[in-house]
């Protein structure tokens, strides 16, 4: 591998690490706020503890952990790890649940559900 | 000296440092390229170094601006309503995990790797989740803004439907 390839690799590594470092620094310093990440919003501005967000977070952690385990395997440096289909399906289902809960919460409060029923009650 | 003046001086200093660094990089590249290669080899090396220097300093400028808060990332993970967004956060995690994995493979193999369909599916689901989530949030906000314009603040959409039903019954 020539000098230019080594230079490109080290510069790419420096950029990725610097970007990650800058983001982590801002997250830890509170400039990028993570507050309320497990709380959803109703349309009227009230918040609630969101099961959909919590399960998505857990699912993301599991998938990333499995991916990282695959990357540490002996063959991993030559190709991306083989992600089992079950993880992809699980992540897809988790994402759909999160979106469904979010859509339901946004509709529920001010009226799309009430709108359909036409009963005049606002939840 | 005003804050604006200090900022301008700081910007000028940064520009000078960057210009000197680019000059040094270009001179160093010319010295490296200046070997006993053929003209075609030299052209390839020059193109490679020029691309590398451009990308490196472009990324440096972006990083420096992020650190100096000229590129504001404070709302990067925020929903429109203010709280942190889970969909943005998971997309950020996946982007970095796959970028680092990609880097490790390219560094080891020295070529563009084949990306398995399952990895593409993971990244696709992650990005789609963010896109749909943003769509939901935006449409919800637009709906909330549109309703008061068409009615009194005290009336809800449900009341509107009830009113329409009453009118039909009356007729």
Tab-separated table of C-alpha atoms in Angstrom:
chain	number	residue	atom	x	y	z
A	1	UNK	CA	0.000	0.000	0.000
A	2	UNK	CA	1.446	3.337	-1.021
A	3	UNK	CA	2.083	6.379	1.092
A	4	UNK	CA	-1.011	8.102	-0.239
A	5	UNK	CA	-3.225	5.186	0.868
A	6	UNK	CA	-1.760	5.292	4.369
A	7	UNK	CA	-2.276	9.052	4.469
A	8	UNK	CA	-5.901	8.659	3.360
A	9	UNK	CA	-6.562	5.985	5.987
A	10	UNK	CA	-5.079	8.008	8.826
A	11	UNK	CA	-6.843	11.183	7.746
A	12	UNK	CA	-10.175	9.362	7.499
A	13	UNK	CA	-9.643	7.862	10.937
A	14	UNK	CA	-8.724	11.267	12.351
A	15	UNK	CA	-11.842	12.816	10.836
A	16	UNK	CA	-14.200	10.094	12.084
A	17	UNK	CA	-12.747	10.164	15.590
A	18	UNK	CA	-12.751	13.963	15.722
A	19	UNK	CA	-16.356	14.113	14.574
A	20	UNK	CA	-17.388	11.479	17.105
A	21	UNK	CA	-15.395	13.246	19.813
A	22	UNK	CA	-16.949	16.615	19.006
A	23	UNK	CA	-20.467	15.140	19.093
A	24	UNK	CA	-19.853	13.290	22.366
A	25	UNK	CA	-18.312	16.400	23.879
A	26	UNK	CA	-21.352	18.460	22.956
A	27	UNK	CA	-23.722	15.756	24.216
A	28	UNK	CA	-21.918	15.481	27.543
A	29	UNK	CA	-21.725	19.261	27.828
A	30	UNK	CA	-25.456	19.568	27.233
A	31	UNK	CA	-25.125	21.567	24.013
A	32	UNK	CA	-26.800	18.710	22.149
A	33	UNK	CA	-29.681	17.925	24.451
A	34	UNK	CA	-30.772	14.335	25.016
A	35	UNK	CA	-33.352	15.257	27.632
A	36	UNK	CA	-36.777	13.776	27.124
A	37	UNK	CA	-35.591	11.191	24.611
A	38	UNK	CA	-37.924	8.596	26.140
A	39	UNK	CA	-40.881	10.954	26.281
A	40	UNK	CA	-43.411	11.390	23.531
A	41	UNK	CA	-45.609	14.353	22.746
A	42	UNK	CA	-49.339	14.599	22.492
A	43	UNK	CA	-50.683	17.131	20.045
A	44	UNK	CA	-51.691	19.507	22.819
A	45	UNK	CA	-48.102	19.687	24.065
A	46	UNK	CA	-48.337	17.299	27.014
A	47	UNK	CA	-45.741	14.546	27.275
A	48	UNK	CA	-45.883	10.893	28.309
A	49	UNK	CA	-43.367	8.128	28.990
A	50	UNK	CA	-43.149	6.342	25.674
A	51	UNK	CA	-42.861	2.550	25.626
A	52	UNK	CA	-42.299	2.724	21.871
A	53	UNK	CA	-39.171	4.824	22.301
A	54	UNK	CA	-37.802	2.640	25.088
A	55	UNK	CA	-38.260	-0.591	23.117
A	56	UNK	CA	-36.708	1.006	20.014
A	57	UNK	CA	-33.718	2.111	22.084
A	58	UNK	CA	-33.244	-1.383	23.526
A	59	UNK	CA	-33.616	-2.917	20.074
A	60	UNK	CA	-31.056	-0.516	18.572
A	61	UNK	CA	-28.603	-1.402	21.351
A	62	UNK	CA	-29.072	-5.125	20.725
A	63	UNK	CA	-28.642	-4.807	16.959
A	64	UNK	CA	-25.568	-2.594	17.316
A	65	UNK	CA	-24.096	-4.985	19.890
A	66	UNK	CA	-24.627	-7.941	17.555
A	67	UNK	CA	-23.093	-5.952	14.689
A	68	UNK	CA	-20.077	-5.013	16.833
A	69	UNK	CA	-19.632	-8.646	17.887
A	70	UNK	CA	-19.684	-9.626	14.221
A	71	UNK	CA	-17.055	-6.997	13.431
A	72	UNK	CA	-14.690	-8.337	16.078
A	73	UNK	CA	-14.798	-11.811	14.528
A	74	UNK	CA	-11.729	-13.023	12.669
A	75	UNK	CA	-13.229	-12.618	9.213
A	76	UNK	CA	-14.787	-9.254	9.931
A	77	UNK	CA	-11.976	-7.090	8.648
A	78	UNK	CA	-12.453	-8.507	5.189
A	79	UNK	CA	-16.193	-7.916	4.890
A	80	UNK	CA	-19.228	-6.688	6.758
A	81	UNK	CA	-20.544	-9.219	9.269
A	82	UNK	CA	-23.489	-11.386	8.311
A	83	UNK	CA	-26.380	-9.865	10.180
A	84	UNK	CA	-28.961	-12.536	10.905
A	85	UNK	CA	-32.327	-11.928	9.304
A	86	UNK	CA	-34.032	-12.143	12.686
A	87	UNK	CA	-32.268	-8.931	13.778
A	88	UNK	CA	-33.380	-7.083	10.671
A	89	UNK	CA	-36.965	-8.241	11.171
A	90	UNK	CA	-36.833	-7.397	14.877
A	91	UNK	CA	-35.514	-3.919	14.155
A	92	UNK	CA	-38.140	-3.376	11.474
A	93	UNK	CA	-40.957	-4.430	13.795
A	94	UNK	CA	-39.541	-2.252	16.565
A	95	UNK	CA	-39.398	0.767	14.243
A	96	UNK	CA	-42.971	0.179	13.096
A	97	UNK	CA	-44.167	-0.069	16.714
A	98	UNK	CA	-42.387	3.184	17.546
A	99	UNK	CA	-43.929	4.975	14.573
A	100	UNK	CA	-47.384	3.550	15.255
A	101	UNK	CA	-47.257	4.695	18.862
A	102	UNK	CA	-46.057	8.124	17.822
A	103	UNK	CA	-48.784	8.485	15.200
A	104	UNK	CA	-51.420	7.314	17.673
A	105	UNK	CA	-50.248	9.783	20.330
A	106	UNK	CA	-50.229	12.672	17.878
A	107	UNK	CA	-53.711	11.828	16.614
A	108	UNK	CA	-55.250	10.914	19.918
A	109	UNK	CA	-55.141	14.196	21.797
A	110	UNK	CA	-56.645	16.820	19.643
A	111	UNK	CA	-58.825	15.061	17.631
A	112	UNK	CA	-58.308	12.789	14.710
A	113	UNK	CA	-59.664	9.885	16.744
A	114	UNK	CA	-62.406	12.121	18.086
A	115	UNK	CA	-62.874	13.497	14.618
A	116	UNK	CA	-63.734	10.055	13.281
A	117	UNK	CA	-66.065	9.296	16.118
A	118	UNK	CA	-67.675	12.728	15.949
A	119	UNK	CA	-68.702	12.582	19.572
A	120	UNK	CA	-67.340	15.970	20.549
A	121	UNK	CA	-65.023	14.597	23.198
A	122	UNK	CA	-61.417	15.656	23.143
A	123	UNK	CA	-59.003	13.215	24.803
B	1	UNK	CA	-12.331	45.824	20.810
B	2	UNK	CA	-15.897	44.663	20.227
B	3	UNK	CA	-16.959	41.024	20.136
B	4	UNK	CA	-17.451	41.284	16.401
B	5	UNK	CA	-13.923	42.622	15.965
B	6	UNK	CA	-12.505	39.756	18.024
B	7	UNK	CA	-14.503	37.308	15.941
B	8	UNK	CA	-13.178	38.820	12.706
B	9	UNK	CA	-9.588	38.687	13.975
B	10	UNK	CA	-10.098	35.067	15.016
B	11	UNK	CA	-11.548	34.215	11.595
B	12	UNK	CA	-8.633	35.924	9.848
B	13	UNK	CA	-6.114	34.049	12.007
B	14	UNK	CA	-7.857	30.761	11.229
B	15	UNK	CA	-7.804	31.543	7.495
B	16	UNK	CA	-4.072	32.298	7.625
B	17	UNK	CA	-3.320	29.082	9.524
B	18	UNK	CA	-5.387	27.067	7.044
B	19	UNK	CA	-3.700	28.733	4.061
B	20	UNK	CA	-0.234	27.978	5.465
B	21	UNK	CA	-1.226	24.380	6.212
B	22	UNK	CA	-2.561	23.909	2.674
B	23	UNK	CA	0.638	25.393	1.238
B	24	UNK	CA	2.785	23.063	3.339
B	25	UNK	CA	0.665	20.060	2.305
B	26	UNK	CA	0.913	20.976	-1.381
B	27	UNK	CA	4.699	21.462	-1.208
B	28	UNK	CA	5.127	18.178	0.676
B	29	UNK	CA	2.993	16.401	-1.914
B	30	UNK	CA	5.051	17.834	-4.777
B	31	UNK	CA	8.234	16.641	-3.059
B	32	UNK	CA	6.762	13.146	-2.643
B	33	UNK	CA	5.472	13.011	-6.220
B	34	UNK	CA	8.803	14.292	-7.565
B	35	UNK	CA	10.283	10.831	-7.962
B	36	UNK	CA	11.602	8.978	-10.931
B	37	UNK	CA	8.099	7.951	-12.081
B	38	UNK	CA	6.644	8.229	-15.533
B	39	UNK	CA	4.462	11.223	-16.424
B	40	UNK	CA	1.300	9.126	-16.068
B	41	UNK	CA	2.313	7.882	-12.625
B	42	UNK	CA	3.043	11.440	-11.540
B	43	UNK	CA	-0.353	12.564	-12.818
B	44	UNK	CA	-2.111	9.826	-10.857
B	45	UNK	CA	-0.200	10.683	-7.690
B	46	UNK	CA	-0.863	14.403	-8.118
B	47	UNK	CA	-4.588	13.752	-8.574
B	48	UNK	CA	-4.642	11.541	-5.501
B	49	UNK	CA	-2.816	14.045	-3.335
B	50	UNK	CA	-4.920	16.954	-4.587
B	51	UNK	CA	-8.119	15.056	-3.736
B	52	UNK	CA	-6.750	14.054	-0.355
B	53	UNK	CA	-5.665	17.588	0.536
B	54	UNK	CA	-9.006	19.022	-0.587
B	55	UNK	CA	-11.058	16.500	1.396
B	56	UNK	CA	-8.868	16.805	4.464
B	57	UNK	CA	-9.061	20.586	4.642
B	58	UNK	CA	-12.761	20.562	3.811
B	59	UNK	CA	-13.349	18.226	6.755
B	60	UNK	CA	-11.026	20.346	8.909
B	61	UNK	CA	-13.030	23.476	8.161
B	62	UNK	CA	-16.270	21.650	9.020
B	63	UNK	CA	-14.820	20.295	12.266
B	64	UNK	CA	-13.369	23.634	13.328
B	65	UNK	CA	-16.676	25.361	12.614
B	66	UNK	CA	-18.518	22.715	14.639
B	67	UNK	CA	-16.158	23.201	17.566
B	68	UNK	CA	-16.425	27.001	17.346
B	69	UNK	CA	-20.246	26.733	17.127
B	70	UNK	CA	-20.374	28.403	13.722
B	71	UNK	CA	-22.111	25.205	12.605
B	72	UNK	CA	-24.768	24.872	15.238
B	73	UNK	CA	-25.571	21.276	16.164
B	74	UNK	CA	-27.558	22.050	19.282
B	75	UNK	CA	-30.844	21.109	17.579
B	76	UNK	CA	-29.439	18.097	15.781
B	77	UNK	CA	-31.338	15.588	17.923
B	78	UNK	CA	-34.380	17.722	18.671
B	79	UNK	CA	-37.955	17.133	17.642
B	80	UNK	CA	-39.910	20.081	16.309
B	81	UNK	CA	-41.700	20.198	19.641
B	82	UNK	CA	-38.443	20.533	21.583
B	83	UNK	CA	-37.535	17.168	23.184
B	84	UNK	CA	-34.802	14.866	21.960
B	85	UNK	CA	-35.792	12.614	19.090
B	86	UNK	CA	-35.313	8.852	19.328
B	87	UNK	CA	-35.490	8.466	15.548
B	88	UNK	CA	-32.671	10.942	14.992
B	89	UNK	CA	-30.614	9.386	17.765
B	90	UNK	CA	-30.846	5.846	16.377
B	91	UNK	CA	-29.965	7.095	12.881
B	92	UNK	CA	-26.882	8.810	14.325
B	93	UNK	CA	-25.816	5.606	16.088
B	94	UNK	CA	-26.257	3.472	12.963
B	95	UNK	CA	-24.452	6.001	10.782
B	96	UNK	CA	-21.388	5.996	13.012
B	97	UNK	CA	-21.357	2.224	13.565
B	98	UNK	CA	-21.547	1.484	9.844
B	99	UNK	CA	-19.086	4.274	8.969
B	100	UNK	CA	-16.497	2.868	11.386
B	101	UNK	CA	-17.061	-0.681	10.128
B	102	UNK	CA	-16.721	0.529	6.556
B	103	UNK	CA	-13.504	2.307	7.485
B	104	UNK	CA	-12.017	-0.812	9.134
B	105	UNK	CA	-12.790	-2.964	6.084
B	106	UNK	CA	-11.453	-0.424	3.578
B	107	UNK	CA	-8.289	0.070	5.664
B	108	UNK	CA	-7.703	-3.693	5.728
B	109	UNK	CA	-8.632	-4.523	2.142
B	110	UNK	CA	-7.643	-1.345	0.347
B	111	UNK	CA	-10.727	-1.516	-1.858
B	112	UNK	CA	-14.440	-0.733	-1.792
B	113	UNK	CA	-16.142	-3.627	0.047
B	114	UNK	CA	-19.306	-5.494	-0.911
B	115	UNK	CA	-22.114	-4.377	1.368
B	116	UNK	CA	-24.487	-7.212	2.349
B	117	UNK	CA	-28.180	-6.726	1.787
B	118	UNK	CA	-28.933	-7.084	5.511
B	119	UNK	CA	-26.655	-4.175	6.393
B	120	UNK	CA	-28.331	-2.047	3.732
B	121	UNK	CA	-31.703	-3.119	5.135
B	122	UNK	CA	-30.696	-2.032	8.652
B	123	UNK	CA	-29.547	1.366	7.436
B	124	UNK	CA	-32.660	1.678	5.263
B	125	UNK	CA	-35.025	0.897	8.131
B	126	UNK	CA	-33.166	3.340	10.342
B	127	UNK	CA	-33.323	6.168	7.801
B	128	UNK	CA	-36.955	5.417	6.901
B	129	UNK	CA	-37.900	5.522	10.580
B	130	UNK	CA	-36.389	8.987	10.829
B	131	UNK	CA	-38.108	10.169	7.638
B	132	UNK	CA	-41.555	8.868	8.619
B	133	UNK	CA	-41.159	10.219	12.146
B	134	UNK	CA	-40.315	13.647	10.793
B	135	UNK	CA	-43.278	13.476	8.422
B	136	UNK	CA	-45.615	12.655	11.299
B	137	UNK	CA	-44.258	15.506	13.383
B	138	UNK	CA	-44.496	18.044	10.569
B	139	UNK	CA	-48.008	17.028	9.542
B	140	UNK	CA	-49.125	17.136	13.156
B	141	UNK	CA	-47.719	20.653	13.577
B	142	UNK	CA	-49.289	21.838	10.331
B	143	UNK	CA	-52.621	20.399	11.395
B	144	UNK	CA	-52.393	22.063	14.784
B	145	UNK	CA	-51.569	25.415	13.173
B	146	UNK	CA	-54.332	25.105	10.584
B	147	UNK	CA	-57.167	24.301	12.985
B	148	UNK	CA	-57.211	27.591	14.965
B	149	UNK	CA	-57.235	29.594	11.723
B	150	UNK	CA	-60.453	27.949	10.616
B	151	UNK	CA	-62.188	28.174	13.943
B	152	UNK	CA	-62.239	29.877	17.339
B	153	UNK	CA	-59.465	28.906	19.724
B	154	UNK	CA	-61.983	27.236	22.007
B	155	UNK	CA	-63.362	24.956	19.322
B	156	UNK	CA	-61.767	21.586	18.753
B	157	UNK	CA	-61.827	19.596	15.494
B	158	UNK	CA	-64.178	17.206	17.224
B	159	UNK	CA	-66.524	20.102	17.951
B	160	UNK	CA	-66.360	21.034	14.293
B	161	UNK	CA	-67.493	17.560	13.303
B	162	UNK	CA	-70.232	17.727	15.885
B	163	UNK	CA	-71.382	21.069	14.444
B	164	UNK	CA	-71.539	19.655	10.936
B	165	UNK	CA	-73.572	16.741	12.223
B	166	UNK	CA	-75.990	19.101	13.977
B	167	UNK	CA	-76.490	21.134	10.812
B	168	UNK	CA	-77.305	17.980	8.863
B	169	UNK	CA	-79.772	16.893	11.502
B	170	UNK	CA	-81.434	20.308	11.483
B	171	UNK	CA	-81.877	20.271	7.709
